[in-house]
XYZ file of C-alpha atoms in Angstrom:
280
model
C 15.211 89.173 86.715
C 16.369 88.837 82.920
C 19.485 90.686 81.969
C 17.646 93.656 80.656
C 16.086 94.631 84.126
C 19.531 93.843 85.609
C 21.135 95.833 82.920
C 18.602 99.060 83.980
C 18.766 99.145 87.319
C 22.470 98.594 86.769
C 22.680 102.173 84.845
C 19.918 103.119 87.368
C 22.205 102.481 90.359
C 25.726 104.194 88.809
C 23.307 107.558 87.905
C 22.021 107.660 91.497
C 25.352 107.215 92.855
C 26.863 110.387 90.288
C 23.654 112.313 91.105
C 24.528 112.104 94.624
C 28.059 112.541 94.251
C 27.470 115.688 92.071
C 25.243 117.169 94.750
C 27.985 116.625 97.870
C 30.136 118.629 95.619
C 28.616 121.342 93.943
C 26.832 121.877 97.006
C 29.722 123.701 99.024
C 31.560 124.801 95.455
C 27.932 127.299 95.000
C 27.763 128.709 98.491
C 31.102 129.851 98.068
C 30.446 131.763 95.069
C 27.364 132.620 96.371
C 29.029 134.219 98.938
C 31.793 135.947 97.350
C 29.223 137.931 95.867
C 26.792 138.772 98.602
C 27.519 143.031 99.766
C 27.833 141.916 103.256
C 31.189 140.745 104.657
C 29.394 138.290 107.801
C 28.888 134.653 107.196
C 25.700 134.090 109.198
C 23.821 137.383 107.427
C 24.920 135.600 103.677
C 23.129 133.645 101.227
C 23.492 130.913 99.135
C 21.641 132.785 96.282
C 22.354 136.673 97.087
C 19.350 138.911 96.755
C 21.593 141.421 95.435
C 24.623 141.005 93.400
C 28.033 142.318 94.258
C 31.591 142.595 93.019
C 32.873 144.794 96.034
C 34.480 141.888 97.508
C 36.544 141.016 94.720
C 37.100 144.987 93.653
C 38.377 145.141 97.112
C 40.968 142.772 96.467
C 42.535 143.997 93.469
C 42.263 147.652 94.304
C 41.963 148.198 98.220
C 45.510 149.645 98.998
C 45.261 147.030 102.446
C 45.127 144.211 100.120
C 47.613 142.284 99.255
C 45.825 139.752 97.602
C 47.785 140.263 93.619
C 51.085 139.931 95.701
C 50.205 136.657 96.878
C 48.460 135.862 93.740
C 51.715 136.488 91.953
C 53.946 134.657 95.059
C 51.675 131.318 94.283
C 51.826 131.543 90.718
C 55.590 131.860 91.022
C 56.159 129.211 93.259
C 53.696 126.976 91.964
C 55.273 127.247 88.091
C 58.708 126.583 89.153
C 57.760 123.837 91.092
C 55.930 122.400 88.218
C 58.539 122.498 85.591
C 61.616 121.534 88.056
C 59.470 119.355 90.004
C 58.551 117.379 86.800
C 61.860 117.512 85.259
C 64.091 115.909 88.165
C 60.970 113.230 88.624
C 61.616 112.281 85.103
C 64.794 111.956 85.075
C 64.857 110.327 88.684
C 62.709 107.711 87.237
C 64.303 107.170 83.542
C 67.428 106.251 85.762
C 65.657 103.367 87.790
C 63.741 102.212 84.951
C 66.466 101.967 82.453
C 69.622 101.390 84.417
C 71.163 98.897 86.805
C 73.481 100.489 89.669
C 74.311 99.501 93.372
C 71.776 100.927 95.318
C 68.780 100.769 92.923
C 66.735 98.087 95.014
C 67.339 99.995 98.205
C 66.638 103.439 96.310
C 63.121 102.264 95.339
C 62.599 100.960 98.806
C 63.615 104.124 99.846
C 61.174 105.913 97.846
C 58.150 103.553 99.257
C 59.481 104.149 102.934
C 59.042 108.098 102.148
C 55.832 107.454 101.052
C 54.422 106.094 104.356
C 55.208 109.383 106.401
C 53.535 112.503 105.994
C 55.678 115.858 105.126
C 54.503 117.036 108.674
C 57.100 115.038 110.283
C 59.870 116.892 108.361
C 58.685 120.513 109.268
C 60.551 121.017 111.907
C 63.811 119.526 110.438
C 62.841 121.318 107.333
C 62.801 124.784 109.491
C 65.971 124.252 110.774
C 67.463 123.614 107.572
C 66.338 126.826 106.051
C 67.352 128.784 108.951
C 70.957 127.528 108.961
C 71.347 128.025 105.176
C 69.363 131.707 105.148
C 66.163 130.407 103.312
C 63.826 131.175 105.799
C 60.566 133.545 104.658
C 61.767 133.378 101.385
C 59.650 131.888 98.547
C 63.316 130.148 96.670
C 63.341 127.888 100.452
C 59.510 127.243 100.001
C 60.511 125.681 95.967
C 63.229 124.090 97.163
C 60.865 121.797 99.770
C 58.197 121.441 97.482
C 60.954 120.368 94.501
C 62.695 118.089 96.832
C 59.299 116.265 98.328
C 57.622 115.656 95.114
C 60.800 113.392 93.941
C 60.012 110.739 96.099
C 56.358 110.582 95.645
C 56.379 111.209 92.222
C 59.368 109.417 90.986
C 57.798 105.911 91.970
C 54.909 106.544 89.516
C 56.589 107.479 86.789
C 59.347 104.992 86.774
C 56.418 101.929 86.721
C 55.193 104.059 83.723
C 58.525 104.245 82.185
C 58.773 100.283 82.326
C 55.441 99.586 80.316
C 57.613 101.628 77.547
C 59.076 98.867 74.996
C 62.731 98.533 75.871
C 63.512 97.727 71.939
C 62.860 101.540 71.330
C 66.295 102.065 73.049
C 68.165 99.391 71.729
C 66.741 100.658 68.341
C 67.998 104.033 69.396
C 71.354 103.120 70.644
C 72.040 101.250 67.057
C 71.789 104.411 65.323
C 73.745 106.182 67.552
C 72.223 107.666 69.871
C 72.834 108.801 73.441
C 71.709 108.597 77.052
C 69.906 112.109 76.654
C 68.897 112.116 73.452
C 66.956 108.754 74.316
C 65.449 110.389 77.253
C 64.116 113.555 75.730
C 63.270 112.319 71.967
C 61.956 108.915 72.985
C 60.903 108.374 76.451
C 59.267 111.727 77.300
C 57.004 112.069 74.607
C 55.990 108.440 75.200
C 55.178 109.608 78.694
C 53.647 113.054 78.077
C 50.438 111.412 80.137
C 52.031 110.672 83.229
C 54.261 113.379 83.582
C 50.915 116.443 82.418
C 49.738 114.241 85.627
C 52.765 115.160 87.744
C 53.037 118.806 86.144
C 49.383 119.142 87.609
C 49.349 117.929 90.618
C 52.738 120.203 92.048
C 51.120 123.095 90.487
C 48.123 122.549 92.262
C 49.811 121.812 95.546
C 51.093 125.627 96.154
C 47.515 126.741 95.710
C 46.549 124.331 98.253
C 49.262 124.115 101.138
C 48.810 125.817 104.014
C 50.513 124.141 107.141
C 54.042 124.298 104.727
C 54.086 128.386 104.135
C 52.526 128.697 107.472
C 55.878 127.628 109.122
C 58.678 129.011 106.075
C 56.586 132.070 105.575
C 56.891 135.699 107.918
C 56.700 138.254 105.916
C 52.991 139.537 104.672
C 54.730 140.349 101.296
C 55.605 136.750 100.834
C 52.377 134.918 101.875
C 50.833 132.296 99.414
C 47.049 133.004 98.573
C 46.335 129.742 101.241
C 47.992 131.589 104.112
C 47.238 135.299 102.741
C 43.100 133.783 103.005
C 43.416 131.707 105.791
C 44.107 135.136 107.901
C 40.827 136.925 106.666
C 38.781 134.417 108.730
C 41.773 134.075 111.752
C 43.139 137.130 113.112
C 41.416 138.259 116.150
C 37.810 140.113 115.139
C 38.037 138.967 111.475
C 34.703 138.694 110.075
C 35.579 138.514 106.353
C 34.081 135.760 105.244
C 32.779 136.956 101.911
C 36.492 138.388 101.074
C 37.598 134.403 101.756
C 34.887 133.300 99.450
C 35.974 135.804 96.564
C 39.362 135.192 96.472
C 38.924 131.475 96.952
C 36.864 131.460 93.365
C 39.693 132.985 91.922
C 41.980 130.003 92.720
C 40.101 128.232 90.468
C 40.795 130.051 87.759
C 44.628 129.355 87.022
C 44.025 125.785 88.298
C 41.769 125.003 85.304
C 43.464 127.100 82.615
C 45.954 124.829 83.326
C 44.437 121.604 83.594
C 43.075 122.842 80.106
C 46.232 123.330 78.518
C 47.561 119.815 79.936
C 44.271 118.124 79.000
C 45.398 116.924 75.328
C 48.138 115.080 76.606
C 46.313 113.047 79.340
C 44.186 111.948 76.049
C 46.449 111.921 72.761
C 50.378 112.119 74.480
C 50.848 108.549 74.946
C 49.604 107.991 70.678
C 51.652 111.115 69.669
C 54.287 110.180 71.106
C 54.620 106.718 70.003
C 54.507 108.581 66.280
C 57.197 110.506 66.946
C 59.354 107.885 68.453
């Protein structure tokens, strides 16, 4: 076999594999629009391709007085953009402070931060729920922020400071020669260097509220102050729930703030780390 056969079924072999991969994902992704538009509410009566089209499902949850599908709507967007920006903040500056400095405890700090990573956040939830309940946090979206805030540090902060250390130490030294500060360092040259990493991290905690179920399961009471995954999750639970379609529709519509912002953050996952060197 010359390299020219080798070369084709090489190219043959990485399409087969996408074609493949494309149809274990896109194959679940249209039956549930598919079924967020089918009139009937029953799963086993639906189809993939609906023989008639209908938008009662999703005019039932944006104008049926039981629904209180906008309130959760608006409780995940809430909690998932605070937890972005904070989230990303503190992780930035957590990691600018074990990149750049030297301090007793930095070793065992980073060890720490591995050691976190090992065990999952389901370990915590009970310690978490007593927590909240002793400081009056509990069913409240501000106690739901503060656990998502405070767990992303540790699995975040890792990334970003190994990030932070491919950055050219000279920049600060050039920096610090023409006077400048700790901060002004951090937020003039080392952020815009790392806009890639960090539109990463700014993603992925705005993605997790959407996403999380067990977490608000356990904070959350209080209809009012369900998260779309819990506020869906009981459409197909409570006892004689047959709402299948309803799941489907308002599932699609998680999509939707997910990508605008993946969108937005897009141009600095390509150009941040290149603009930013310009600017520094």
């Amino acid at each position: 076999m010359n390299k020219k056969q080798k070369s084709r079924l090489e190219v043959t072999a990485i399409y087969l594999f996408l074609l493949i991969m494309g149809v274990i994902i896109l194959y679940p992704l249209l039956w549930t629009i598919g079924l967020s538009f089918n009139p009937g509410t029953s799963l086993h009566s639906s189809k993939m391709i609906p023989e008639t089209i209908s938008l009662r499902h999703y005019e039932w949850l944006f104008f049926d007085s039981r629904s209180n599908y906008v309130q959760w709507y608006k409780n995940t967007l809430i909690v998932a953009s605070i937890t972005s920006l904070c989230a990303t903040f503190l992780v930035a500056l957590t990691a600018y402070a074990f990149s750049r400095y030297r301090f007793v405890g930095r070793t065992h700090g980073l060890y720490a931060f591995l050691l976190l990573q090992m065990f999952p956040v389901m370990m915590a939830m009970v310690a978490l729920y007593i927590l909240l309940n002793t400081v009056q946090l509990l069913d409240t979206l501000l106690g739901l922020i503060l656990i998502y805030v405070g767990t992303s540090i540790p699995m975040n902060a890792f990334l970003v400071k190994g990030y932070f250390d491919t950055i050219p130490r000279d920049l600060d030294e050039s920096a610090k020669l023409d006077g400048a500060g700790h901060f002004r360092i951090f937020f003039t040259i080392m952020l815009p260097l790392a806009k890639p990493i960090l539109a990463v991290v700014a993603l992925f905690n705005f993605m997790s509220p959407f996403m999380d179920f067990i977490l608000p399961r356990i904070i959350l009471r209080s209809p009012e102050n369900y998260t779309l995954a819990l506020g869906l999750f009981n459409f197909v639970s409570d006892q004689f729930a047959n709402n299948f379609t309803r799941f489907a529709a308002g599932s699609v519509l998680i999509a939707v703030p997910i990508a605008a912002v993946f969108l937005f953050l897009q141009r600095y996952l390509i150009t941040g780390l290149s603009s930013g060197a310009t600017k520094g």
